[in-house]
CSV table of C-alpha atoms in Angstrom, one decimal:
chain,number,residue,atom,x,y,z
C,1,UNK,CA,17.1,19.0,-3.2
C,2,UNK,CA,15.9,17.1,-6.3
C,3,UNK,CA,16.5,13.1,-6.1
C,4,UNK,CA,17.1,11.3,-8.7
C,5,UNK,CA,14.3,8.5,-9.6
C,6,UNK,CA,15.0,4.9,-11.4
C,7,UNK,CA,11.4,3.6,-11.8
C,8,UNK,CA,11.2,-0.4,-12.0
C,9,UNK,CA,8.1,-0.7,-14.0
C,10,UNK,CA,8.3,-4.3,-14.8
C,11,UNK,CA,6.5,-4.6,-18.0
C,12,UNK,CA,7.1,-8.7,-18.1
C,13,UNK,CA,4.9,-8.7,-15.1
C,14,UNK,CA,1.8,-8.5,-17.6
C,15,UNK,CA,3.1,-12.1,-19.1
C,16,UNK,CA,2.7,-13.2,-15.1
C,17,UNK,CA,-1.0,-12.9,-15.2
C,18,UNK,CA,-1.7,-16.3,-15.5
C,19,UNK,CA,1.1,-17.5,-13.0
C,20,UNK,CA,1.7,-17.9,-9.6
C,21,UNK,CA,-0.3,-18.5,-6.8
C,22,UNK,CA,-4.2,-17.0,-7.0
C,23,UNK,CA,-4.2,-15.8,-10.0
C,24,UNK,CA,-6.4,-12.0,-10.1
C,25,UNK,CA,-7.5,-13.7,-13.5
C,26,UNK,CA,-7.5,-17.2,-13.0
C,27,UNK,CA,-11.2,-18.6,-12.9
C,28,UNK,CA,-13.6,-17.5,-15.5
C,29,UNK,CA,-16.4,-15.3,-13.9
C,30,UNK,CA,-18.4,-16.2,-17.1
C,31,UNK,CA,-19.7,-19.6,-15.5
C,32,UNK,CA,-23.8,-20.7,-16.3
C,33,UNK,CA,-24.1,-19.9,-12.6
C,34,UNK,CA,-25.2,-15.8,-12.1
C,35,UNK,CA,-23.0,-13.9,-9.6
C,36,UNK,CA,-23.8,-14.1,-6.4
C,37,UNK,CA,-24.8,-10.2,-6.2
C,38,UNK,CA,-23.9,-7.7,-8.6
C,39,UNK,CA,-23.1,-5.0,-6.6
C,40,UNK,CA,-20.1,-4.6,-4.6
C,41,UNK,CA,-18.8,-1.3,-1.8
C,42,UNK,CA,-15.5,-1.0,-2.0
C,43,UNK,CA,-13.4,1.5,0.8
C,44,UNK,CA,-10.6,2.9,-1.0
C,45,UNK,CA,-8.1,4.7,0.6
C,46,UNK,CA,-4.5,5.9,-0.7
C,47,UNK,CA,-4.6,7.3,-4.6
C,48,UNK,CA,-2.0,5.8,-5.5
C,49,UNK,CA,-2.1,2.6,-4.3
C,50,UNK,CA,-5.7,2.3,-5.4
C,51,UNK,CA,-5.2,4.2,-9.0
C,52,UNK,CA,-6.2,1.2,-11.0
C,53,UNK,CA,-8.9,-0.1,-9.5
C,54,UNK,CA,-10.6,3.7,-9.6
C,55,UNK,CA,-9.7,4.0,-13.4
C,56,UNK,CA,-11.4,0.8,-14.2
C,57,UNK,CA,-14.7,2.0,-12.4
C,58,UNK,CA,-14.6,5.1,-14.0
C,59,UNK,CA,-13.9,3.7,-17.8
C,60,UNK,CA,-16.7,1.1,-17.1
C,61,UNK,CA,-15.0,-1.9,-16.5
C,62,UNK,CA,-16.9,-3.5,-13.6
C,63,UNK,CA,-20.0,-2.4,-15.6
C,64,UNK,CA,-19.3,-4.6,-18.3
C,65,UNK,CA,-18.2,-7.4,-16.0
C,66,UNK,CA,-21.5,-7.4,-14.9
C,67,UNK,CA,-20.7,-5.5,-11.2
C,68,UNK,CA,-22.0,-2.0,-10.2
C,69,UNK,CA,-19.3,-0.6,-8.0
C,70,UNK,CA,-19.4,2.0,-5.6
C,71,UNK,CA,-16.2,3.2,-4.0
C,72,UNK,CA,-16.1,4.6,-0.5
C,73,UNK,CA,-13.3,6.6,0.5
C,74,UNK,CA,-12.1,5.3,4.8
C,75,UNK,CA,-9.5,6.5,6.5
C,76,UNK,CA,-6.7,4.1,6.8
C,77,UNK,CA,-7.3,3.2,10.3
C,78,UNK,CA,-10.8,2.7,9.7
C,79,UNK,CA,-10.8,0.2,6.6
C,80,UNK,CA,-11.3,-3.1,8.7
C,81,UNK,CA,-13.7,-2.0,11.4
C,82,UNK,CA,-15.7,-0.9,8.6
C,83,UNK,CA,-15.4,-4.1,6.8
C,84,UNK,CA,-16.2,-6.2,10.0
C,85,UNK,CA,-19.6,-3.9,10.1
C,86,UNK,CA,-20.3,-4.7,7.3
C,87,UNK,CA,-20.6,-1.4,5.8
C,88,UNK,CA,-18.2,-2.3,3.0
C,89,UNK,CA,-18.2,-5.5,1.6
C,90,UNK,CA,-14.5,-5.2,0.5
C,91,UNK,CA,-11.3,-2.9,2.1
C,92,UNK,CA,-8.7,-1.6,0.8
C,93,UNK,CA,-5.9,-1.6,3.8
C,94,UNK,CA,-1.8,-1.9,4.2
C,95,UNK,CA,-1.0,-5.6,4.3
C,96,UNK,CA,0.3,-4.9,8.0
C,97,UNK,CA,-2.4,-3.9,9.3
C,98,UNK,CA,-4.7,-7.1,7.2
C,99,UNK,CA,-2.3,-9.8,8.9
C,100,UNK,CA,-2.4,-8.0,12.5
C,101,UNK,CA,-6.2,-8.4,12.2
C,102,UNK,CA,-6.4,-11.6,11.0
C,103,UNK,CA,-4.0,-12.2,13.6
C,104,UNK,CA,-6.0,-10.6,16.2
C,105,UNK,CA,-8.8,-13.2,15.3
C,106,UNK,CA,-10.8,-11.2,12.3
C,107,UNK,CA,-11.8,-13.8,9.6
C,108,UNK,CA,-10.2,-12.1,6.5
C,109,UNK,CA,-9.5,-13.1,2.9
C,110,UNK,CA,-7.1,-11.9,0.4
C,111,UNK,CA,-9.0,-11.0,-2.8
C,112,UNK,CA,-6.5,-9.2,-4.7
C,113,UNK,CA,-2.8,-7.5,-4.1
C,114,UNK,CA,-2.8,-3.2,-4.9
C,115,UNK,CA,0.7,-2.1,-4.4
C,116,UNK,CA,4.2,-2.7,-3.9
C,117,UNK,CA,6.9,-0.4,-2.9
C,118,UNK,CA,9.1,0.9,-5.5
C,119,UNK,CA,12.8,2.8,-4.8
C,120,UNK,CA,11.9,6.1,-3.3
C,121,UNK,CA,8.0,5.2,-2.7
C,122,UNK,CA,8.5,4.9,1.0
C,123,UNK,CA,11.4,6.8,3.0
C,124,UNK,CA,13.0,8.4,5.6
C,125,UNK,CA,12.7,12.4,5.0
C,126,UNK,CA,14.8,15.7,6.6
C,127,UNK,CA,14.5,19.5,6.2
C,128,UNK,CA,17.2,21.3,5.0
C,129,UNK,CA,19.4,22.4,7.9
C,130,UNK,CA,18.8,19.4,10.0
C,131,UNK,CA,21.5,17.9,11.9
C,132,UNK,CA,20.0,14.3,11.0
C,133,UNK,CA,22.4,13.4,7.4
C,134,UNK,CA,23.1,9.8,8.3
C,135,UNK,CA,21.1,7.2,9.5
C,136,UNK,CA,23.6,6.5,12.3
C,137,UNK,CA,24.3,9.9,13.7
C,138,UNK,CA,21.2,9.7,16.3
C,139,UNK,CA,21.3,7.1,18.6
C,140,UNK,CA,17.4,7.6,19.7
C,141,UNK,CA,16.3,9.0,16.6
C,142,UNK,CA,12.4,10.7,16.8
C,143,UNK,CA,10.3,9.4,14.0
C,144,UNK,CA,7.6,10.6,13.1
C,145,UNK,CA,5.0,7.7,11.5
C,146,UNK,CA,1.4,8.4,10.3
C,147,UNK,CA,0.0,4.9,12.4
C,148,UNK,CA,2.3,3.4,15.1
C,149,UNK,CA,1.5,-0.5,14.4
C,150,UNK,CA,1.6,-0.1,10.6
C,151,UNK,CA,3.9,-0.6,8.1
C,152,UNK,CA,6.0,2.7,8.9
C,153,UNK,CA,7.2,1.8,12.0
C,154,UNK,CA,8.2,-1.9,10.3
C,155,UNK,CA,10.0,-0.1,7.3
C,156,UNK,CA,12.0,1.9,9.7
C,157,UNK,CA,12.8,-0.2,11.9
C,158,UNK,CA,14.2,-2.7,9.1
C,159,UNK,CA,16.2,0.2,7.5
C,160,UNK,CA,17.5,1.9,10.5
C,161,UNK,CA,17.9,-1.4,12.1
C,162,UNK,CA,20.0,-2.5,8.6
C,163,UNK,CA,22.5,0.8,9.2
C,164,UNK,CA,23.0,0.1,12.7
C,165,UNK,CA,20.6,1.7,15.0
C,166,UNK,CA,19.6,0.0,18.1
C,167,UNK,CA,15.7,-0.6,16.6
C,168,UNK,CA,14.5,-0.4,20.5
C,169,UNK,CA,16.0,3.1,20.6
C,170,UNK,CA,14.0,4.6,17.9
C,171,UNK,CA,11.3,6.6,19.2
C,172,UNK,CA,8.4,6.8,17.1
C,173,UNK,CA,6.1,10.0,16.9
C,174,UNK,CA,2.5,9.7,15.5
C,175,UNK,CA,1.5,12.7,13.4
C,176,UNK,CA,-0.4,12.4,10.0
C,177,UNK,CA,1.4,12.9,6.7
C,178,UNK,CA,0.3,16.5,5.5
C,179,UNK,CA,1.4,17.4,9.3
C,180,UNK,CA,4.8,16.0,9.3
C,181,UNK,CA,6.8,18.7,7.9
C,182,UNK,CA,5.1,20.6,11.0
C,183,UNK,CA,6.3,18.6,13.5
C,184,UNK,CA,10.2,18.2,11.2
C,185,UNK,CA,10.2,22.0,11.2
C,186,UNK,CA,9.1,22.6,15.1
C,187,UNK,CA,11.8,20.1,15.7
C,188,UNK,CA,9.2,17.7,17.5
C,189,UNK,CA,11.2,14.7,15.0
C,190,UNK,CA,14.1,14.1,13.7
C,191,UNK,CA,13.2,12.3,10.3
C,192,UNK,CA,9.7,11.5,8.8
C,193,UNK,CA,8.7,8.8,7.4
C,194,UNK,CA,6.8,9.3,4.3
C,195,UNK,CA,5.3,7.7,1.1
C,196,UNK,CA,3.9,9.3,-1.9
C,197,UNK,CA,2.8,12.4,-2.9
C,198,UNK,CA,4.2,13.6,0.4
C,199,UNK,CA,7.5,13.3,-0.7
C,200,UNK,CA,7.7,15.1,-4.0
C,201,UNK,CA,5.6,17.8,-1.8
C,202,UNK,CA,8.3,18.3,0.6
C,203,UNK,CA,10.9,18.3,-1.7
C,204,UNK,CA,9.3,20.8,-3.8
C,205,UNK,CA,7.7,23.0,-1.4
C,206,UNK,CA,10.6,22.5,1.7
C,207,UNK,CA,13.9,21.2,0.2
C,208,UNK,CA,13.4,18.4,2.0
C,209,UNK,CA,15.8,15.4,1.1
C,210,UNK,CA,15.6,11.7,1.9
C,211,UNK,CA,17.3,10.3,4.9
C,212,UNK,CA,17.3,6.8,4.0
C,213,UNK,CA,15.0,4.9,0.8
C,214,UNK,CA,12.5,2.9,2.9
C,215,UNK,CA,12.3,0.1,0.1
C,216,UNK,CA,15.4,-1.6,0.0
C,217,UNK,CA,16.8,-4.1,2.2
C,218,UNK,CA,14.1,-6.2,4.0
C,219,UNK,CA,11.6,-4.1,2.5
C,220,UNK,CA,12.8,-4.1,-1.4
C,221,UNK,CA,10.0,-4.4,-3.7
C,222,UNK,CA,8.2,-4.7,-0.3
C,223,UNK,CA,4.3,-5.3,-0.5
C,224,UNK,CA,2.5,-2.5,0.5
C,225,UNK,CA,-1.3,-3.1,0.4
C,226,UNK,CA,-4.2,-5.3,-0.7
C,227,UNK,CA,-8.1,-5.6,-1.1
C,228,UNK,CA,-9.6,-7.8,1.6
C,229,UNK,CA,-13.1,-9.4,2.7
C,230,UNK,CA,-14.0,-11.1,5.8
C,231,UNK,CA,-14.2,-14.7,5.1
C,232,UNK,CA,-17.6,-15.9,5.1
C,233,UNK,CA,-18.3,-12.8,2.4
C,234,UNK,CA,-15.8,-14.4,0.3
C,235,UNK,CA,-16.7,-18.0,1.0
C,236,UNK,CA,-20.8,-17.1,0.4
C,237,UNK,CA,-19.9,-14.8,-2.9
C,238,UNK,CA,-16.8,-16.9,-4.3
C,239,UNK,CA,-18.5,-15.7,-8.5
C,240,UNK,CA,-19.0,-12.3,-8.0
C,241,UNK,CA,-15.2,-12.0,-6.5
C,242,UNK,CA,-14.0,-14.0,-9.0
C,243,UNK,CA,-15.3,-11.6,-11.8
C,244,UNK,CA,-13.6,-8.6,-9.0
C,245,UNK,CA,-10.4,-10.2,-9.3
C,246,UNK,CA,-10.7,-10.8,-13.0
C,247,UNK,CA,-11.2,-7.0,-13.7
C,248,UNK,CA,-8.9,-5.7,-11.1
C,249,UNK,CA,-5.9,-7.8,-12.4
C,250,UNK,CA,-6.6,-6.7,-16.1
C,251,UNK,CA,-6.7,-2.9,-14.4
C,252,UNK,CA,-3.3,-3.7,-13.1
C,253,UNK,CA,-1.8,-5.0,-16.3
C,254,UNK,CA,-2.9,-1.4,-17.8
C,255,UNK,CA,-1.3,0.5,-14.5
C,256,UNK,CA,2.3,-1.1,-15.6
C,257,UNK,CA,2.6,1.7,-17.6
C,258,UNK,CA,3.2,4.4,-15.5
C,259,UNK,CA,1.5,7.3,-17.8
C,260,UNK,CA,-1.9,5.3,-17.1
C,261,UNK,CA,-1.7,6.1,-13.1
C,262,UNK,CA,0.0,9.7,-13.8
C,263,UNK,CA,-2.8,10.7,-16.2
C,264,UNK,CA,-5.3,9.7,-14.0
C,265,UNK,CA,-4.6,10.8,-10.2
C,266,UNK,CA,-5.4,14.7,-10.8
C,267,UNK,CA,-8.8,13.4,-11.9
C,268,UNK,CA,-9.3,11.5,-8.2
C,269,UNK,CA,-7.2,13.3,-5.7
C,270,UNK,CA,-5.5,16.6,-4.6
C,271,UNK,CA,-2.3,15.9,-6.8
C,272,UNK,CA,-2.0,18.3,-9.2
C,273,UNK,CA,-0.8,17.0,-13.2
C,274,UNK,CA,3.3,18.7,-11.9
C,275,UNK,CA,3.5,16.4,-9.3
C,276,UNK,CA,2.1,13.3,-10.9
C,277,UNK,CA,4.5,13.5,-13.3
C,278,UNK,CA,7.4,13.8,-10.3
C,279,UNK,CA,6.4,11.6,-7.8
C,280,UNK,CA,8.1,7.8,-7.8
C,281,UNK,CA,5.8,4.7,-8.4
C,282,UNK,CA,6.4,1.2,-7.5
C,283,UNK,CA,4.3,-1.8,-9.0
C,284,UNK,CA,0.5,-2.8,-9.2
C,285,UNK,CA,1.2,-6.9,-8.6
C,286,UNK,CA,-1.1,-8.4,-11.3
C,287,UNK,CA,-1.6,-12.1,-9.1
C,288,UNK,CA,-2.2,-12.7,-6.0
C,289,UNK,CA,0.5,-14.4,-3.9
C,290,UNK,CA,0.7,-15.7,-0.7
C,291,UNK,CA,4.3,-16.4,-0.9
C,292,UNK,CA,4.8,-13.1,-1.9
C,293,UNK,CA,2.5,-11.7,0.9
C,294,UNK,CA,4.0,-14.3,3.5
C,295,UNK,CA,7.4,-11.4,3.8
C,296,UNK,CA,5.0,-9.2,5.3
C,297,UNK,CA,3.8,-11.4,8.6
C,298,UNK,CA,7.2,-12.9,8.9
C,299,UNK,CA,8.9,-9.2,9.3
C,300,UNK,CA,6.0,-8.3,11.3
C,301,UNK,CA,6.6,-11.8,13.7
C,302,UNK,CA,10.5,-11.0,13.5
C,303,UNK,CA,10.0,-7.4,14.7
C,304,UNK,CA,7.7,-7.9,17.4
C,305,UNK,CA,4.0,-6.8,15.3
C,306,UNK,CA,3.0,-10.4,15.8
C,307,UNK,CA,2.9,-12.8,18.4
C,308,UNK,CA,3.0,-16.0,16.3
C,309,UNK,CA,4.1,-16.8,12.6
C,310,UNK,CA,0.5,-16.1,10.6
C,311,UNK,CA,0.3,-18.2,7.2
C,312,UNK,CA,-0.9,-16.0,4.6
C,313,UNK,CA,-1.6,-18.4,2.2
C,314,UNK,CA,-4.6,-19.4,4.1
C,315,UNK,CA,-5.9,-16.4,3.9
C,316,UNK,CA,-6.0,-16.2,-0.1
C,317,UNK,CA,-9.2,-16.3,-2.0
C,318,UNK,CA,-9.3,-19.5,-4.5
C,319,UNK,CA,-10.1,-19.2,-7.6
């Protein structure tokens, strides 16, 4: 089944750049003080998410800012241990799991928003032939999430939860994305949750149809994920991030047009030129915002994923 998309690519949010709250831009770099270093590791994770910040390394854009980038692909679970090793200086993670860590006790500071969900970005996904049509027709639906503390279990929870489920029914199956149409076929879940390109995938190579949108509700125009250091890296090299965020938030402006990210992902990932042009996007944030960011730890305290209320805007680099 083929969905229909409506992609929200809001163009004013280029006129945003110098508004809000931590500004990616806001600060010039170009001080008569030299950065602090000039080279920075970056783990990247998610294509996607991260498809502006790797077009600006590749067209030379930290170059000229005076930073020598080198981007180190980790696996989503790995980003902050690696960061707290310090074998990265910066990580790219979800927002979830940033705030559990910082929770947890990790010194961590925001330096610059990546992605936010857009309609169809994130969902809830079937097979063809599955019983599962509504939200509401299983009372213990299996689930099948790529982390269990991350930011699937708190989109489905929020949209099943919205529909009617009992939330502390659902049971919730960790598999990783390229195996969940395994585990949907073998009948081991009900419904998947998935994000892009695993969605277009299924749909082209399955039939598979979505269950439920996982951005709307709670989780409309939800933030998805951010680039983070640990604190006393941000507080000993506040120039050289200042000239990151700078670059990174002009990158974003670029990514509002959605032929900038489509172009570029076959030349960084497995997704091939048909299904960059089919998958849905949502929205590279150009500022940095706490308030903004501060939806994500209160769903996460709400739901259970945090003890205590965390404030986010403490976390947030200053310009």
């Amino acid at each position: 089944m083929t969905k229909m998309r409506v992609l929200a690519i809001p163009l004013v949010a280029a006129l945003l750049v110098t508004a809000g709250c931590g500004v990616f831009s806001r600060g010039d770099a170009s001080t008569d003080a030299p950065l602090e270093r000039t080279e920075l590791r970056i783990g990247v994770g998610n294509p996607i998410d991260t498809a502006p910040l790797r077009v600006a390394v590749a067209d030379g854009k930290f170059t000229a800012a005076g930073l020598s980038v080198t981007l180190v692909e980790v696996p989503a679970d790995q980003a902050i241990g690696k960061l707290a090793a310090g074998e990265i200086d910066l990580a790219f993670a979800s927002d979830v799991s940033i705030f559990r860590a910082s929770a947890a006790g990790t010194a961590l500071q925001l330096q610059g928003e990546a992605y936010t969900a857009g309609r169809n970005t994130m969902a809830l996904v079937t097979l063809p032939g599955s019983d599962y049509t509504e939200p509401t027709l299983k009372k213990s639906p299996k689930i099948a999430v790529n982390m269990l503390d991350d930011v699937g279990v708190l989109a489905a929870r929020s949209v099943l939860g919205t529909a009617g489920v009992d939330v502390n029914r659902i049971q919730f199956k960790q598999h990783p994305f390229d195996r969940m149409p395994q585990a949907l076929q073998a009948g081991e879940v009900d419904a998947a949750w998935m994000v892009e390109p695993y969605i277009t995938r299924a749909e082209k190579e399955l039939g598979a149809s979505i269950l439920a949108d996982g951005a709307r509700g709670a989780t409309l125009d939800f933030p998805m994920s951010s680039y983070v250091s640990m604190g006393a890296f941000g507080q000993a090299n506040a120039r050289t991030l200042a000239a990151f965020r700078k670059v990174l938030g002009e990158a974003q402006v670029r990514a509002a047009d959605p032929a900038v990210v489509r172009d570029a992902l076959p030349s960084f990932s497995d997704i091939d030129r048909t299904t960059a042009s089919l998958i849905s996007l949502g929205t590279y944030p150009v500022s940095l915002n706490g308030i903004r960011l501060q939806r994500v730890a209160d769903l996460m305290h709400n739901s259970g994923l945090l003890g205590a209320r965390l404030d986010v805007q403490s976390m947030v680099a200053r310009p």
